[in-house]
PDB file of C-alpha atoms (C1' of nucleotides) in Angstrom:
ATOM      1  CA  MET A 164     122.414 123.644  20.394  1.00 65.00           C
ATOM      2  CA  LYS A 165     121.052 120.143  19.899  1.00 69.00           C
ATOM      3  CA  PRO A 166     117.526 120.059  18.491  1.00 73.00           C
ATOM      4  CA  SER A 167     114.811 119.470  21.028  1.00 82.00           C
ATOM      5  CA  PRO A 168     111.133 119.080  20.057  1.00 86.00           C
ATOM      6  CA  LEU A 169     110.016 120.426  23.376  1.00 90.00           C
ATOM      7  CA  ARG A 170     112.307 123.447  23.111  1.00 92.00           C
ATOM      8  CA  ASP A 171     110.976 124.227  19.639  1.00 91.00           C
ATOM      9  CA  GLN A 172     107.438 124.001  20.940  1.00 93.00           C
ATOM     10  CA  VAL A 173     108.205 126.379  23.771  1.00 94.00           C
ATOM     11  CA  TYR A 174     109.733 128.839  21.325  1.00 93.00           C
ATOM     12  CA  GLU A 175     106.686 128.648  19.109  1.00 92.00           C
ATOM     13  CA  ILE A 176     104.400 129.587  21.972  1.00 94.00           C
ATOM     14  CA  LEU A 177     106.837 132.244  23.083  1.00 93.00           C
ATOM     15  CA  ARG A 178     106.582 133.858  19.645  1.00 93.00           C
ATOM     16  CA  SER A 179     102.841 134.303  20.141  1.00 94.00           C
ATOM     17  CA  ILE A 180     103.327 136.614  23.107  1.00 95.00           C
ATOM     18  CA  PRO A 181     102.550 140.199  21.940  1.00 95.00           C
ATOM     19  CA  ALA A 182     104.775 143.154  22.805  1.00 95.00           C
ATOM     20  CA  GLY A 183     103.777 144.838  26.037  1.00 95.00           C
ATOM     21  CA  LYS A 184     102.858 141.524  27.618  1.00 96.00           C
ATOM     22  CA  VAL A 185     104.883 138.912  29.474  1.00 96.00           C
ATOM     23  CA  GLY A 186     104.467 135.220  30.199  1.00 96.00           C
ATOM     24  CA  THR A 187     105.755 133.116  33.061  1.00 97.00           C
ATOM     25  CA  TYR A 188     107.896 129.982  32.924  1.00 97.00           C
ATOM     26  CA  GLY A 189     105.163 127.972  34.565  1.00 96.00           C
ATOM     27  CA  GLN A 190     102.647 129.296  32.094  1.00 96.00           C
ATOM     28  CA  LEU A 191     104.754 128.145  29.147  1.00 96.00           C
ATOM     29  CA  ALA A 192     105.364 124.814  30.831  1.00 96.00           C
ATOM     30  CA  ARG A 193     101.647 124.340  31.166  1.00 95.00           C
ATOM     31  CA  LEU A 194     101.073 125.197  27.506  1.00 95.00           C
ATOM     32  CA  VAL A 195     103.475 122.475  26.378  1.00 94.00           C
ATOM     33  CA  GLY A 196     101.803 119.921  28.595  1.00 93.00           C
ATOM     34  CA  ARG A 197     104.423 119.893  31.383  1.00 94.00           C
ATOM     35  CA  PRO A 198     102.878 122.141  34.084  1.00 94.00           C
ATOM     36  CA  LYS A 199     105.753 121.404  36.457  1.00 95.00           C
ATOM     37  CA  ALA A 200     108.587 121.838  33.983  1.00 96.00           C
ATOM     38  CA  ALA A 201     108.999 125.571  34.577  1.00 96.00           C
ATOM     39  CA  ARG A 202     112.591 124.951  35.600  1.00 96.00           C
ATOM     40  CA  ALA A 203     113.392 123.124  32.389  1.00 95.00           C
ATOM     41  CA  ILE A 204     111.760 125.936  30.420  1.00 95.00           C
ATOM     42  CA  GLY A 205     114.181 128.352  31.997  1.00 95.00           C
ATOM     43  CA  MET A 206     117.033 126.246  30.718  1.00 93.00           C
ATOM     44  CA  PHE A 207     115.647 126.503  27.185  1.00 94.00           C
ATOM     45  CA  MET A 208     115.775 130.282  27.506  1.00 93.00           C
ATOM     46  CA  SER A 209     119.371 130.235  28.710  1.00 91.00           C
ATOM     47  CA  THR A 210     120.404 128.101  25.764  1.00 88.00           C
ATOM     48  CA  ASN A 211     118.425 130.137  23.257  1.00 80.00           C
ATOM     49  CA  SER A 212     120.257 131.017  20.072  1.00 70.00           C
ATOM     50  CA  ASP A 213     117.365 132.848  18.490  1.00 71.00           C
ATOM     51  CA  ALA A 214     117.556 135.845  20.797  1.00 67.00           C
ATOM     52  CA  PRO A 215     116.098 138.458  18.380  1.00 73.00           C
ATOM     53  CA  ARG A 216     113.758 135.934  16.799  1.00 81.00           C
ATOM     54  CA  THR A 217     112.432 134.556  20.055  1.00 88.00           C
ATOM     55  CA  PRO A 218     111.253 137.158  22.609  1.00 92.00           C
ATOM     56  CA  CYS A 219     112.746 135.264  25.540  1.00 94.00           C
ATOM     57  CA  HIS A 220     112.851 138.593  27.384  1.00 95.00           C
ATOM     58  CA  ARG A 221     109.085 138.418  27.690  1.00 96.00           C
ATOM     59  CA  VAL A 222     109.322 135.531  30.106  1.00 96.00           C
ATOM     60  CA  VAL A 223     109.452 136.310  33.813  1.00 97.00           C
ATOM     61  CA  ALA A 224     109.018 134.382  37.059  1.00 96.00           C
ATOM     62  CA  ALA A 225     105.517 133.686  38.407  1.00 96.00           C
ATOM     63  CA  ASN A 226     105.889 136.544  40.898  1.00 95.00           C
ATOM     64  CA  GLY A 227     106.887 139.022  38.171  1.00 96.00           C
ATOM     65  CA  ARG A 228     110.573 138.989  39.100  1.00 95.00           C
ATOM     66  CA  LEU A 229     113.187 138.944  36.311  1.00 95.00           C
ATOM     67  CA  THR A 230     115.308 135.922  37.155  1.00 95.00           C
ATOM     68  CA  GLY A 231     117.795 136.006  34.315  1.00 93.00           C
ATOM     69  CA  TYR A 232     118.817 136.976  30.812  1.00 93.00           C
ATOM     70  CA  SER A 233     121.586 135.594  28.612  1.00 89.00           C
ATOM     71  CA  ALA A 234     122.017 138.582  26.315  1.00 87.00           C
ATOM     72  CA  GLY A 235     123.043 142.203  26.730  1.00 86.00           C
ATOM     73  CA  ASN A 236     123.772 143.262  30.269  1.00 90.00           C
ATOM     74  CA  GLY A 237     121.585 140.599  31.822  1.00 89.00           C
ATOM     75  CA  ILE A 238     118.557 141.540  33.887  1.00 93.00           C
ATOM     76  CA  SER A 239     119.136 145.250  33.262  1.00 92.00           C
ATOM     77  CA  THR A 240     118.826 144.824  29.508  1.00 93.00           C
ATOM     78  CA  LYS A 241     115.804 142.585  29.905  1.00 94.00           C
ATOM     79  CA  LYS A 242     114.057 145.157  32.065  1.00 95.00           C
ATOM     80  CA  GLU A 243     114.814 147.947  29.624  1.00 94.00           C
ATOM     81  CA  LEU A 244     113.456 145.879  26.756  1.00 94.00           C
ATOM     82  CA  LEU A 245     110.197 145.098  28.514  1.00 95.00           C
ATOM     83  CA  LEU A 246     109.823 148.673  29.721  1.00 95.00           C
ATOM     84  CA  LYS A 247     110.363 149.881  26.172  1.00 95.00           C
ATOM     85  CA  GLU A 248     107.665 147.538  24.888  1.00 96.00           C
ATOM     86  CA  GLY A 249     105.148 148.968  27.311  1.00 95.00           C
ATOM     87  CA  VAL A 250     105.268 146.401  30.092  1.00 96.00           C
ATOM     88  CA  ILE A 251     104.286 147.970  33.401  1.00 96.00           C
ATOM     89  CA  PHE A 252     106.891 147.571  36.148  1.00 95.00           C
ATOM     90  CA  LYS A 253     106.275 147.578  39.848  1.00 93.00           C
ATOM     91  CA  GLY A 254     109.702 148.374  41.235  1.00 91.00           C
ATOM     92  CA  GLU A 255     111.932 145.429  40.296  1.00 92.00           C
ATOM     93  CA  LYS A 256     108.975 143.291  39.380  1.00 95.00           C
ATOM     94  CA  VAL A 257     106.560 143.255  36.445  1.00 96.00           C
ATOM     95  CA  ASP A 258     103.006 144.228  37.241  1.00 95.00           C
ATOM     96  CA  LEU A 259     101.442 140.931  36.185  1.00 95.00           C
ATOM     97  CA  LYS A 260      98.106 142.428  37.043  1.00 93.00           C
ATOM     98  CA  GLN A 261      98.319 144.556  33.915  1.00 94.00           C
ATOM     99  CA  SER A 262     101.042 143.025  31.759  1.00 96.00           C
ATOM    100  CA  LEU A 263     100.543 139.286  32.110  1.00 96.00           C
ATOM    101  CA  TRP A 264      99.933 137.668  28.752  1.00 96.00           C
ATOM    102  CA  GLN A 265      96.677 135.720  28.526  1.00 94.00           C
ATOM    103  CA  PRO A 266      96.935 132.803  26.055  1.00 92.00           C
ATOM    104  CA  SER A 267      93.967 131.792  23.934  1.00 84.00           C
ATOM    105  CA  ILE A 268      91.532 130.087  26.196  1.00 75.00           C
TER     106      ILE A 268
ATOM    107  C1'  DA B 179     123.350 104.865  33.634  1.00 88.32           C
ATOM    108  C1'  DA B 180     123.703 108.057  37.692  1.00 88.32           C
ATOM    109  C1'  DA B 181     124.472 112.487  39.646  1.00 88.32           C
ATOM    110  C1'  DA B 182     124.648 117.397  39.281  1.00 88.32           C
ATOM    111  C1'  DT B 183     122.764 121.866  37.513  1.00 88.32           C
ATOM    112  C1'  DG B 184     119.585 125.767  36.751  1.00 88.32           C
ATOM    113  C1'  DA B 185     116.499 132.195  33.594  1.00 88.32           C
ATOM    114  C1'  DC B 186     111.006 127.854  38.548  1.00 88.32           C
ATOM    115  C1'  DG B 187     106.840 127.269  41.657  1.00 88.32           C
ATOM    116  C1'  DG B 188     104.591 126.520  45.754  1.00 88.32           C
ATOM    117  C1'  DT B 189     104.315 126.296  50.825  1.00 88.32           C
ATOM    118  C1'  DG B 190     105.718 127.033  55.406  1.00 88.32           C
ATOM    119  C1'  DT B 191     107.797 129.935  59.111  1.00 88.32           C
TER     120       DT B 191
ATOM    121  C1'  DT C 142     107.529 141.027  53.211  1.00 88.32           C
ATOM    122  C1'  DA C 143     111.706 138.124  53.658  1.00 88.32           C
ATOM    123  C1'  DC C 144     113.919 133.761  53.983  1.00 88.32           C
ATOM    124  C1'  DA C 145     114.222 128.661  53.947  1.00 88.32           C
ATOM    125  C1'  DC C 146     112.796 124.151  52.076  1.00 88.32           C
ATOM    126  C1'  DC C 147     111.034 120.899  49.078  1.00 88.32           C
ATOM    127  C1'  DG C 148     109.327 119.126  44.665  1.00 88.32           C
ATOM    128  C1'  DC C 149     109.661 118.897  39.453  1.00 88.32           C
ATOM    129  C1'  DC C 150     111.689 118.627  34.867  1.00 88.32           C
ATOM    130  C1'  DA C 151     115.000 118.582  30.766  1.00 88.32           C
ATOM    131  C1'  DT C 152     119.836 118.984  29.687  1.00 88.32           C
ATOM    132  C1'  DT C 153     124.698 118.152  30.478  1.00 88.32           C
ATOM    133  C1'  DT C 154     128.686 115.992  32.445  1.00 88.32           C
TER     134       DT C 154
END
DNA sequence: AAAATGACGGTGT
DNA sequence: TACACCGCCATTT
């Protein structure tokens, strides 16, 4: 993948999300200074080559829904991973109320 | 350079 | 709660 400063920055923040917690695309977008670039952030995840290194599976939609995953068996694998890390699920969605990552304020 | 694409978010009905 | 629409952004063709 071609190097992208913004992508690298997103990955760096993504690495700071602890196991058992999840972040949202919009949240990451905001942290990199592009509050409305959630969509672009999603593209960075899809093109991620650092799967094991970057916990891209800890990123979910703002409503807690798992919108995609490039590795394993897709959403299923992503859900299993999060569940295994201790993330609380509410049906098909993540219980953001308890598992939403809260960046340093 | 312009148009199309996609792992989004918010609002309205 | 479910579905439809619009707005936004970076990457790719």
